[in-house]
C-alpha cells in the first residue's frame, strides 16, 4: 500500500475504526492538560493544586518540584528546602515508573501549542526549512546547568516558554505571548517538531528519568502494518517508531517517546498499543 499524505494522517483510521478510536488518546490528553490548568486556576477556592509547574503542592500536603529547576538549584550552589527535596523525589519516582516523557504529552501546556503547529504544517503541507540534531536538547540541559553554576542563579526560568505559557494561562500572559509565538512559528516554519523534538531541556530531563519506565507503546501486530506512514506523520519523535515497526524489539524503548498515544490513534490496522513492559510477553 502506498503511503498516505501527511495532511490525511488519521483519515483512514476514522473511516475504518470510527471517530472516537481515532482520537481517543488525543482527547484524553487534552482533557488532562486542561484539567490541570483549571485546578491551578481554582486554587484560591478549591485547594487541590497550588503553585505552578516549577513548584506546587497537591491537596495542601504533597510537594511537587520540577526536576530541571531542582538541578539548577543544586548547580547554583544553593541548598534546596526540604519540601523541594521531597517534591523532586516524588516527581522523579512517579515519572520513572509511569512512561517516558509522560509529562510532555499529558501535562505540559506547550504541547497544545506545538500540536497545533504540527497540524497546520500537515494541513497546508508546509515543508521544514532546516534540520537540527535532536541531541541539542541534551546539550541545552548541560549549558543551563553550567550557566547556573557560573552565575549562582537559576538561568532557565527567565527564558522558559513552558513556564511562561503556564503563568500566562493562570495570571495573564502579558509580553510572554512573544516567547510562545516564537516557539509556535519555529515549529510551523523552521524545523519539524523543533521545540518538543529538538530543543526542550525539560523534555530531555523527563526522557532520562523515564527511560526505564513501565508503560510502553508496543507493536502488537507488525504483520498488519501497511506502511501508510500515518504514525510517522503525527509522531513528534518519529525516529522512535522505526526500529519497532521493522525488526527486533517490538516495544518503543527510546527515551524520546513522549507516550502521547497518537500513533495508536491514527493506525487503521491497530498495529500499536500501550503495554506494560514488565508483565507483557516479548
PDB file of C-alpha atoms in Angstrom:
ATOM      1  CA  UNK A   1       0.000   0.000   0.000  1.00  0.00           C
ATOM      2  CA  UNK A   2       1.281   3.473  -0.909  1.00  0.00           C
ATOM      3  CA  UNK A   3       1.937   5.836   1.979  1.00  0.00           C
ATOM      4  CA  UNK A   4      -0.701   8.416   2.810  1.00  0.00           C
ATOM      5  CA  UNK A   5      -0.147  12.145   2.533  1.00  0.00           C
ATOM      6  CA  UNK A   6       0.720  13.815   5.826  1.00  0.00           C
ATOM      7  CA  UNK A   7      -2.362  16.028   5.638  1.00  0.00           C
ATOM      8  CA  UNK A   8      -4.556  12.909   5.535  1.00  0.00           C
ATOM      9  CA  UNK A   9      -2.981  11.270   8.595  1.00  0.00           C
ATOM     10  CA  UNK A  10      -5.718   9.657  10.662  1.00  0.00           C
ATOM     11  CA  UNK A  11      -8.388   9.892   7.965  1.00  0.00           C
ATOM     12  CA  UNK A  12      -8.242   6.179   7.173  1.00  0.00           C
ATOM     13  CA  UNK A  13      -8.442   5.316  10.882  1.00  0.00           C
ATOM     14  CA  UNK A  14     -11.597   7.425  11.241  1.00  0.00           C
ATOM     15  CA  UNK A  15     -13.182   5.720   8.237  1.00  0.00           C
ATOM     16  CA  UNK A  16     -12.279   2.226   9.391  1.00  0.00           C
ATOM     17  CA  UNK A  17     -12.452   2.438  13.204  1.00  0.00           C
ATOM     18  CA  UNK A  18     -14.656   5.448  13.904  1.00  0.00           C
ATOM     19  CA  UNK A  19     -14.008   8.954  15.219  1.00  0.00           C
ATOM     20  CA  UNK A  20     -13.501   8.112  18.906  1.00  0.00           C
ATOM     21  CA  UNK A  21     -10.960   5.268  18.440  1.00  0.00           C
ATOM     22  CA  UNK A  22      -9.036   7.513  16.029  1.00  0.00           C
ATOM     23  CA  UNK A  23      -8.862  10.388  18.536  1.00  0.00           C
ATOM     24  CA  UNK A  24      -9.194   8.842  21.997  1.00  0.00           C
ATOM     25  CA  UNK A  25      -5.683   9.491  23.308  1.00  0.00           C
ATOM     26  CA  UNK A  26      -5.611  12.962  21.795  1.00  0.00           C
ATOM     27  CA  UNK A  27      -8.880  13.870  23.544  1.00  0.00           C
ATOM     28  CA  UNK A  28      -7.831  12.277  26.837  1.00  0.00           C
ATOM     29  CA  UNK A  29      -4.557  14.200  26.773  1.00  0.00           C
ATOM     30  CA  UNK A  30      -6.340  17.480  26.132  1.00  0.00           C
ATOM     31  CA  UNK A  31      -8.733  16.807  28.986  1.00  0.00           C
ATOM     32  CA  UNK A  32      -5.802  16.027  31.270  1.00  0.00           C
ATOM     33  CA  UNK A  33      -3.832  19.127  30.253  1.00  0.00           C
ATOM     34  CA  UNK A  34      -6.827  21.441  30.550  1.00  0.00           C
ATOM     35  CA  UNK A  35      -7.931  19.901  33.854  1.00  0.00           C
ATOM     36  CA  UNK A  36      -4.521  20.588  35.386  1.00  0.00           C
ATOM     37  CA  UNK A  37      -4.679  24.220  34.237  1.00  0.00           C
ATOM     38  CA  UNK A  38      -8.201  24.547  35.674  1.00  0.00           C
ATOM     39  CA  UNK A  39      -7.056  23.107  39.023  1.00  0.00           C
ATOM     40  CA  UNK A  40      -4.328  25.748  39.239  1.00  0.00           C
ATOM     41  CA  UNK A  41      -6.875  28.427  38.320  1.00  0.00           C
ATOM     42  CA  UNK A  42      -9.263  27.256  41.035  1.00  0.00           C
ATOM     43  CA  UNK A  43      -6.556  27.136  43.708  1.00  0.00           C
ATOM     44  CA  UNK A  44      -7.904  30.150  45.647  1.00  0.00           C
ATOM     45  CA  UNK A  45     -11.309  28.468  46.080  1.00  0.00           C
ATOM     46  CA  UNK A  46     -10.689  24.731  45.653  1.00  0.00           C
ATOM     47  CA  UNK A  47      -7.448  23.775  47.333  1.00  0.00           C
ATOM     48  CA  UNK A  48      -6.393  20.818  45.178  1.00  0.00           C
ATOM     49  CA  UNK A  49      -3.348  22.076  43.281  1.00  0.00           C
ATOM     50  CA  UNK A  50      -1.488  25.253  44.229  1.00  0.00           C
ATOM     51  CA  UNK A  51       1.589  26.923  42.805  1.00  0.00           C
ATOM     52  CA  UNK A  52       2.926  26.384  39.292  1.00  0.00           C
ATOM     53  CA  UNK A  53       4.635  23.725  37.200  1.00  0.00           C
ATOM     54  CA  UNK A  54       8.003  24.544  38.758  1.00  0.00           C
ATOM     55  CA  UNK A  55       6.856  24.116  42.351  1.00  0.00           C
ATOM     56  CA  UNK A  56       3.397  23.125  43.518  1.00  0.00           C
ATOM     57  CA  UNK A  57       1.513  21.460  46.346  1.00  0.00           C
ATOM     58  CA  UNK A  58      -1.120  18.774  45.844  1.00  0.00           C
ATOM     59  CA  UNK A  59      -4.011  18.663  48.340  1.00  0.00           C
ATOM     60  CA  UNK A  60      -2.148  21.123  50.562  1.00  0.00           C
ATOM     61  CA  UNK A  61       0.175  18.272  51.551  1.00  0.00           C
ATOM     62  CA  UNK A  62       2.179  16.678  48.728  1.00  0.00           C
ATOM     63  CA  UNK A  63       5.016  18.859  47.342  1.00  0.00           C
ATOM     64  CA  UNK A  64       5.888  18.596  43.651  1.00  0.00           C
ATOM     65  CA  UNK A  65       9.130  20.017  42.242  1.00  0.00           C
ATOM     66  CA  UNK A  66      10.326  20.414  38.666  1.00  0.00           C
ATOM     67  CA  UNK A  67      13.456  18.204  38.353  1.00  0.00           C
ATOM     68  CA  UNK A  68      15.227  20.603  35.977  1.00  0.00           C
ATOM     69  CA  UNK A  69      14.646  23.514  38.356  1.00  0.00           C
ATOM     70  CA  UNK A  70      15.899  21.356  41.218  1.00  0.00           C
ATOM     71  CA  UNK A  71      19.103  20.510  39.336  1.00  0.00           C
ATOM     72  CA  UNK A  72      19.700  24.201  38.654  1.00  0.00           C
ATOM     73  CA  UNK A  73      19.263  24.974  42.361  1.00  0.00           C
ATOM     74  CA  UNK A  74      21.931  22.391  43.185  1.00  0.00           C
ATOM     75  CA  UNK A  75      24.333  23.603  40.482  1.00  0.00           C
ATOM     76  CA  UNK A  76      23.860  27.229  41.509  1.00  0.00           C
ATOM     77  CA  UNK A  77      25.284  26.334  44.911  1.00  0.00           C
ATOM     78  CA  UNK A  78      22.093  26.739  46.921  1.00  0.00           C
ATOM     79  CA  UNK A  79      20.695  24.202  49.360  1.00  0.00           C
ATOM     80  CA  UNK A  80      17.116  23.236  48.420  1.00  0.00           C
ATOM     81  CA  UNK A  81      14.401  23.378  51.043  1.00  0.00           C
ATOM     82  CA  UNK A  82      13.292  20.041  52.477  1.00  0.00           C
ATOM     83  CA  UNK A  83       9.918  20.363  50.731  1.00  0.00           C
ATOM     84  CA  UNK A  84      11.684  20.805  47.385  1.00  0.00           C
ATOM     85  CA  UNK A  85      13.745  17.669  48.005  1.00  0.00           C
ATOM     86  CA  UNK A  86      10.663  15.627  48.835  1.00  0.00           C
ATOM     87  CA  UNK A  87       8.884  17.207  45.870  1.00  0.00           C
ATOM     88  CA  UNK A  88      11.521  16.225  43.332  1.00  0.00           C
ATOM     89  CA  UNK A  89      11.766  12.689  44.748  1.00  0.00           C
ATOM     90  CA  UNK A  90       8.005  12.255  44.315  1.00  0.00           C
ATOM     91  CA  UNK A  91       8.009  13.633  40.765  1.00  0.00           C
ATOM     92  CA  UNK A  92      11.039  11.595  39.688  1.00  0.00           C
ATOM     93  CA  UNK A  93       9.626   8.401  41.199  1.00  0.00           C
ATOM     94  CA  UNK A  94       6.263   8.929  39.507  1.00  0.00           C
ATOM     95  CA  UNK A  95       7.601   9.600  36.019  1.00  0.00           C
ATOM     96  CA  UNK A  96      10.314   6.969  36.339  1.00  0.00           C
ATOM     97  CA  UNK A  97       7.571   4.405  36.870  1.00  0.00           C
ATOM     98  CA  UNK A  98       4.861   5.621  34.513  1.00  0.00           C
ATOM     99  CA  UNK A  99       6.190   6.139  30.992  1.00  0.00           C
ATOM    100  CA  UNK A 100       8.846   8.113  29.118  1.00  0.00           C
ATOM    101  CA  UNK A 101       8.118  11.825  28.889  1.00  0.00           C
ATOM    102  CA  UNK A 102       4.505  11.431  30.006  1.00  0.00           C
ATOM    103  CA  UNK A 103       4.763  14.967  31.393  1.00  0.00           C
ATOM    104  CA  UNK A 104       5.330  16.300  27.862  1.00  0.00           C
ATOM    105  CA  UNK A 105       2.184  14.777  26.363  1.00  0.00           C
ATOM    106  CA  UNK A 106      -0.216  14.752  29.308  1.00  0.00           C
ATOM    107  CA  UNK A 107       0.700  17.795  31.416  1.00  0.00           C
ATOM    108  CA  UNK A 108       2.785  20.370  29.525  1.00  0.00           C
ATOM    109  CA  UNK A 109       0.608  23.200  28.093  1.00  0.00           C
ATOM    110  CA  UNK A 110       3.185  23.949  25.392  1.00  0.00           C
ATOM    111  CA  UNK A 111       2.336  20.580  23.859  1.00  0.00           C
ATOM    112  CA  UNK A 112      -1.015  22.028  22.799  1.00  0.00           C
ATOM    113  CA  UNK A 113       0.748  24.882  21.001  1.00  0.00           C
ATOM    114  CA  UNK A 114       3.229  22.638  19.203  1.00  0.00           C
ATOM    115  CA  UNK A 115       0.480  20.159  18.270  1.00  0.00           C
ATOM    116  CA  UNK A 116      -1.462  22.980  16.586  1.00  0.00           C
ATOM    117  CA  UNK A 117       1.670  23.992  14.694  1.00  0.00           C
ATOM    118  CA  UNK A 118       2.252  20.381  13.589  1.00  0.00           C
ATOM    119  CA  UNK A 119      -1.390  20.034  12.471  1.00  0.00           C
ATOM    120  CA  UNK A 120      -1.211  23.245  10.426  1.00  0.00           C
ATOM    121  CA  UNK A 121       2.089  22.111   8.949  1.00  0.00           C
ATOM    122  CA  UNK A 122       0.498  18.875   7.754  1.00  0.00           C
ATOM    123  CA  UNK A 123      -2.745  20.541   6.659  1.00  0.00           C
ATOM    124  CA  UNK A 124      -1.068  23.114   4.453  1.00  0.00           C
ATOM    125  CA  UNK A 125       1.893  20.917   3.512  1.00  0.00           C
ATOM    126  CA  UNK A 126       4.476  23.350   4.887  1.00  0.00           C
ATOM    127  CA  UNK A 127       7.965  21.961   4.410  1.00  0.00           C
ATOM    128  CA  UNK A 128      10.655  22.334   7.050  1.00  0.00           C
ATOM    129  CA  UNK A 129      13.324  24.904   6.246  1.00  0.00           C
ATOM    130  CA  UNK A 130      16.058  23.347   8.379  1.00  0.00           C
ATOM    131  CA  UNK A 131      17.130  20.123  10.037  1.00  0.00           C
ATOM    132  CA  UNK A 132      18.526  20.112  13.571  1.00  0.00           C
ATOM    133  CA  UNK A 133      20.215  17.419  15.598  1.00  0.00           C
ATOM    134  CA  UNK A 134      17.724  16.092  18.135  1.00  0.00           C
ATOM    135  CA  UNK A 135      20.543  15.890  20.696  1.00  0.00           C
ATOM    136  CA  UNK A 136      20.513  19.684  21.001  1.00  0.00           C
ATOM    137  CA  UNK A 137      18.170  19.453  23.998  1.00  0.00           C
ATOM    138  CA  UNK A 138      20.720  17.455  25.977  1.00  0.00           C
ATOM    139  CA  UNK A 139      23.425  19.989  25.200  1.00  0.00           C
ATOM    140  CA  UNK A 140      20.999  22.692  26.321  1.00  0.00           C
ATOM    141  CA  UNK A 141      20.493  20.928  29.649  1.00  0.00           C
ATOM    142  CA  UNK A 142      24.264  20.879  30.141  1.00  0.00           C
ATOM    143  CA  UNK A 143      24.507  24.560  29.173  1.00  0.00           C
ATOM    144  CA  UNK A 144      21.766  25.527  31.636  1.00  0.00           C
ATOM    145  CA  UNK A 145      23.428  23.676  34.499  1.00  0.00           C
ATOM    146  CA  UNK A 146      26.795  25.211  33.637  1.00  0.00           C
ATOM    147  CA  UNK A 147      25.174  28.652  33.447  1.00  0.00           C
ATOM    148  CA  UNK A 148      23.593  28.139  36.866  1.00  0.00           C
ATOM    149  CA  UNK A 149      26.946  27.031  38.305  1.00  0.00           C
ATOM    150  CA  UNK A 150      28.774  30.055  36.900  1.00  0.00           C
ATOM    151  CA  UNK A 151      26.113  32.631  37.736  1.00  0.00           C
ATOM    152  CA  UNK A 152      24.974  31.210  41.060  1.00  0.00           C
ATOM    153  CA  UNK A 153      21.351  31.615  39.966  1.00  0.00           C
ATOM    154  CA  UNK A 154      18.619  29.800  38.046  1.00  0.00           C
ATOM    155  CA  UNK A 155      19.030  30.507  34.338  1.00  0.00           C
ATOM    156  CA  UNK A 156      16.130  28.710  32.688  1.00  0.00           C
ATOM    157  CA  UNK A 157      13.104  30.332  34.399  1.00  0.00           C
ATOM    158  CA  UNK A 158      13.885  33.613  32.632  1.00  0.00           C
ATOM    159  CA  UNK A 159      13.533  32.141  29.151  1.00  0.00           C
ATOM    160  CA  UNK A 160      11.384  29.040  29.681  1.00  0.00           C
ATOM    161  CA  UNK A 161       8.397  29.125  27.269  1.00  0.00           C
ATOM    162  CA  UNK A 162       6.638  26.294  29.140  1.00  0.00           C
ATOM    163  CA  UNK A 163       6.625  28.186  32.437  1.00  0.00           C
ATOM    164  CA  UNK A 164       5.807  31.423  30.599  1.00  0.00           C
ATOM    165  CA  UNK A 165       2.755  29.888  28.947  1.00  0.00           C
ATOM    166  CA  UNK A 166       1.573  28.275  32.172  1.00  0.00           C
ATOM    167  CA  UNK A 167       1.955  31.503  34.147  1.00  0.00           C
ATOM    168  CA  UNK A 168       0.193  33.347  31.341  1.00  0.00           C
ATOM    169  CA  UNK A 169      -2.782  30.999  31.400  1.00  0.00           C
ATOM    170  CA  UNK A 170      -3.072  31.353  35.179  1.00  0.00           C
ATOM    171  CA  UNK A 171      -2.181  35.001  35.780  1.00  0.00           C
ATOM    172  CA  UNK A 172      -2.350  36.642  32.323  1.00  0.00           C
ATOM    173  CA  UNK A 173       0.299  36.246  29.683  1.00  0.00           C
ATOM    174  CA  UNK A 174       1.434  39.859  29.144  1.00  0.00           C
ATOM    175  CA  UNK A 175       4.514  40.067  26.932  1.00  0.00           C
ATOM    176  CA  UNK A 176       5.126  36.357  27.407  1.00  0.00           C
ATOM    177  CA  UNK A 177       2.993  35.731  24.335  1.00  0.00           C
ATOM    178  CA  UNK A 178       6.007  36.728  22.221  1.00  0.00           C
ATOM    179  CA  UNK A 179       8.056  33.803  23.521  1.00  0.00           C
ATOM    180  CA  UNK A 180       5.162  31.381  22.979  1.00  0.00           C
ATOM    181  CA  UNK A 181       4.614  32.762  19.472  1.00  0.00           C
ATOM    182  CA  UNK A 182       8.275  32.268  18.639  1.00  0.00           C
ATOM    183  CA  UNK A 183       8.038  28.583  19.610  1.00  0.00           C
ATOM    184  CA  UNK A 184       4.875  28.223  17.512  1.00  0.00           C
ATOM    185  CA  UNK A 185       6.452  29.860  14.445  1.00  0.00           C
ATOM    186  CA  UNK A 186       9.662  27.886  14.867  1.00  0.00           C
ATOM    187  CA  UNK A 187       7.667  24.643  14.836  1.00  0.00           C
ATOM    188  CA  UNK A 188       5.467  25.780  11.959  1.00  0.00           C
ATOM    189  CA  UNK A 189       8.050  27.268   9.616  1.00  0.00           C
ATOM    190  CA  UNK A 190      11.594  26.248  10.504  1.00  0.00           C
ATOM    191  CA  UNK A 191      12.027  22.699  11.826  1.00  0.00           C
ATOM    192  CA  UNK A 192       9.664  19.751  12.176  1.00  0.00           C
ATOM    193  CA  UNK A 193       8.825  19.430  15.892  1.00  0.00           C
ATOM    194  CA  UNK A 194      11.505  21.995  16.695  1.00  0.00           C
ATOM    195  CA  UNK A 195      10.630  22.550  20.331  1.00  0.00           C
ATOM    196  CA  UNK A 196       9.481  19.157  21.657  1.00  0.00           C
ATOM    197  CA  UNK A 197      11.678  17.108  19.333  1.00  0.00           C
ATOM    198  CA  UNK A 198      14.900  19.109  19.406  1.00  0.00           C
ATOM    199  CA  UNK A 199      15.186  21.859  21.989  1.00  0.00           C
ATOM    200  CA  UNK A 200      13.109  21.429  25.138  1.00  0.00           C
ATOM    201  CA  UNK A 201      15.505  20.738  28.043  1.00  0.00           C
ATOM    202  CA  UNK A 202      12.635  19.823  30.362  1.00  0.00           C
ATOM    203  CA  UNK A 203      11.515  17.142  27.918  1.00  0.00           C
ATOM    204  CA  UNK A 204      15.085  15.870  27.756  1.00  0.00           C
ATOM    205  CA  UNK A 205      15.180  15.674  31.560  1.00  0.00           C
ATOM    206  CA  UNK A 206      11.949  13.675  31.708  1.00  0.00           C
ATOM    207  CA  UNK A 207      13.231  11.435  28.924  1.00  0.00           C
ATOM    208  CA  UNK A 208      16.232  10.456  31.034  1.00  0.00           C
ATOM    209  CA  UNK A 209      14.042   9.995  34.120  1.00  0.00           C
ATOM    210  CA  UNK A 210      11.557   7.734  32.326  1.00  0.00           C
ATOM    211  CA  UNK A 211      13.898   5.648  30.189  1.00  0.00           C
ATOM    212  CA  UNK A 212      13.215   2.535  32.303  1.00  0.00           C
ATOM    213  CA  UNK A 213       9.536   3.247  32.932  1.00  0.00           C
ATOM    214  CA  UNK A 214       6.806   0.620  32.828  1.00  0.00           C
ATOM    215  CA  UNK A 215       4.181   1.702  30.289  1.00  0.00           C
ATOM    216  CA  UNK A 216       5.366   1.441  26.706  1.00  0.00           C
ATOM    217  CA  UNK A 217       3.929   1.646  23.239  1.00  0.00           C
ATOM    218  CA  UNK A 218       4.311  -1.707  21.538  1.00  0.00           C
ATOM    219  CA  UNK A 219       3.934  -3.033  18.013  1.00  0.00           C
ATOM    220  CA  UNK A 220       1.361  -5.756  18.672  1.00  0.00           C
ATOM    221  CA  UNK A 221       0.673  -6.722  15.059  1.00  0.00           C
ATOM    222  CA  UNK A 222       3.672  -5.905  12.897  1.00  0.00           C
ATOM    223  CA  UNK A 223       2.431  -8.074  10.020  1.00  0.00           C
ATOM    224  CA  UNK A 224      -0.693  -5.919   9.669  1.00  0.00           C
ATOM    225  CA  UNK A 225       1.323  -2.749   9.055  1.00  0.00           C
ATOM    226  CA  UNK A 226       0.611  -1.383   5.559  1.00  0.00           C
ATOM    227  CA  UNK A 227       3.379   1.254   5.722  1.00  0.00           C
ATOM    228  CA  UNK A 228       0.795   4.015   5.290  1.00  0.00           C
ATOM    229  CA  UNK A 229       3.108   6.297   7.348  1.00  0.00           C
ATOM    230  CA  UNK A 230       0.277   7.898   9.323  1.00  0.00           C
ATOM    231  CA  UNK A 231       2.004   7.137  12.638  1.00  0.00           C
ATOM    232  CA  UNK A 232       5.204   8.788  11.399  1.00  0.00           C
ATOM    233  CA  UNK A 233       3.299  11.844  10.206  1.00  0.00           C
ATOM    234  CA  UNK A 234       1.716  12.532  13.618  1.00  0.00           C
ATOM    235  CA  UNK A 235       4.539  11.438  15.923  1.00  0.00           C
ATOM    236  CA  UNK A 236       6.620  14.310  17.355  1.00  0.00           C
ATOM    237  CA  UNK A 237       9.547  11.857  17.613  1.00  0.00           C
ATOM    238  CA  UNK A 238       9.058   9.652  14.507  1.00  0.00           C
ATOM    239  CA  UNK A 239      12.515   8.074  14.768  1.00  0.00           C
ATOM    240  CA  UNK A 240      11.376   6.147  17.860  1.00  0.00           C
ATOM    241  CA  UNK A 241       8.979   4.094  15.712  1.00  0.00           C
ATOM    242  CA  UNK A 242      11.406   2.952  13.025  1.00  0.00           C
ATOM    243  CA  UNK A 243      13.050   0.014  14.760  1.00  0.00           C
ATOM    244  CA  UNK A 244       9.920  -1.473  16.430  1.00  0.00           C
ATOM    245  CA  UNK A 245       7.985  -1.377  13.154  1.00  0.00           C
ATOM    246  CA  UNK A 246      10.766  -3.001  11.145  1.00  0.00           C
ATOM    247  CA  UNK A 247      12.524  -5.703  13.171  1.00  0.00           C
ATOM    248  CA  UNK A 248      13.712  -6.827  16.576  1.00  0.00           C
ATOM    249  CA  UNK A 249      12.331  -5.308  19.787  1.00  0.00           C
ATOM    250  CA  UNK A 250       8.590  -4.666  19.460  1.00  0.00           C
ATOM    251  CA  UNK A 251       8.342  -2.143  22.294  1.00  0.00           C
ATOM    252  CA  UNK A 252       9.255   1.506  21.806  1.00  0.00           C
ATOM    253  CA  UNK A 253      12.094   1.740  24.309  1.00  0.00           C
ATOM    254  CA  UNK A 254      13.561   5.028  23.084  1.00  0.00           C
ATOM    255  CA  UNK A 255      13.590   7.607  25.897  1.00  0.00           C
ATOM    256  CA  UNK A 256      12.490  10.325  23.484  1.00  0.00           C
ATOM    257  CA  UNK A 257       8.996   8.816  23.022  1.00  0.00           C
ATOM    258  CA  UNK A 258       6.510  11.201  24.665  1.00  0.00           C
ATOM    259  CA  UNK A 259       3.899   8.493  25.318  1.00  0.00           C
ATOM    260  CA  UNK A 260       1.159  10.514  23.643  1.00  0.00           C
ATOM    261  CA  UNK A 261      -0.519   7.518  22.008  1.00  0.00           C
ATOM    262  CA  UNK A 262      -1.248   9.449  18.842  1.00  0.00           C
ATOM    263  CA  UNK A 263       0.420   6.752  16.725  1.00  0.00           C
ATOM    264  CA  UNK A 264      -2.082   4.285  18.211  1.00  0.00           C
ATOM    265  CA  UNK A 265      -4.996   6.605  17.383  1.00  0.00           C
ATOM    266  CA  UNK A 266      -4.222   7.053  13.704  1.00  0.00           C
ATOM    267  CA  UNK A 267      -3.346   3.444  12.859  1.00  0.00           C
ATOM    268  CA  UNK A 268      -6.285   1.885  10.964  1.00  0.00           C
ATOM    269  CA  UNK A 269      -4.840  -1.614  11.411  1.00  0.00           C
ATOM    270  CA  UNK A 270      -4.400  -1.479  15.214  1.00  0.00           C
ATOM    271  CA  UNK A 271      -0.703  -2.231  14.864  1.00  0.00           C
ATOM    272  CA  UNK A 272       0.252  -0.362  18.055  1.00  0.00           C
ATOM    273  CA  UNK A 273      -0.956  -0.369  21.665  1.00  0.00           C
ATOM    274  CA  UNK A 274       0.085   0.648  25.184  1.00  0.00           C
ATOM    275  CA  UNK A 275       1.538  -2.264  27.161  1.00  0.00           C
ATOM    276  CA  UNK A 276       3.230  -2.985  30.476  1.00  0.00           C
ATOM    277  CA  UNK A 277       6.830  -3.869  29.715  1.00  0.00           C
ATOM    278  CA  UNK A 278       7.282  -5.790  32.980  1.00  0.00           C
ATOM    279  CA  UNK A 279       4.489  -8.324  32.523  1.00  0.00           C
ATOM    280  CA  UNK A 280       3.952  -8.200  28.766  1.00  0.00           C
ATOM    281  CA  UNK A 281       5.489 -11.069  26.847  1.00  0.00           C
ATOM    282  CA  UNK A 282       8.207 -10.198  24.292  1.00  0.00           C
TER     283      UNK A 282
END
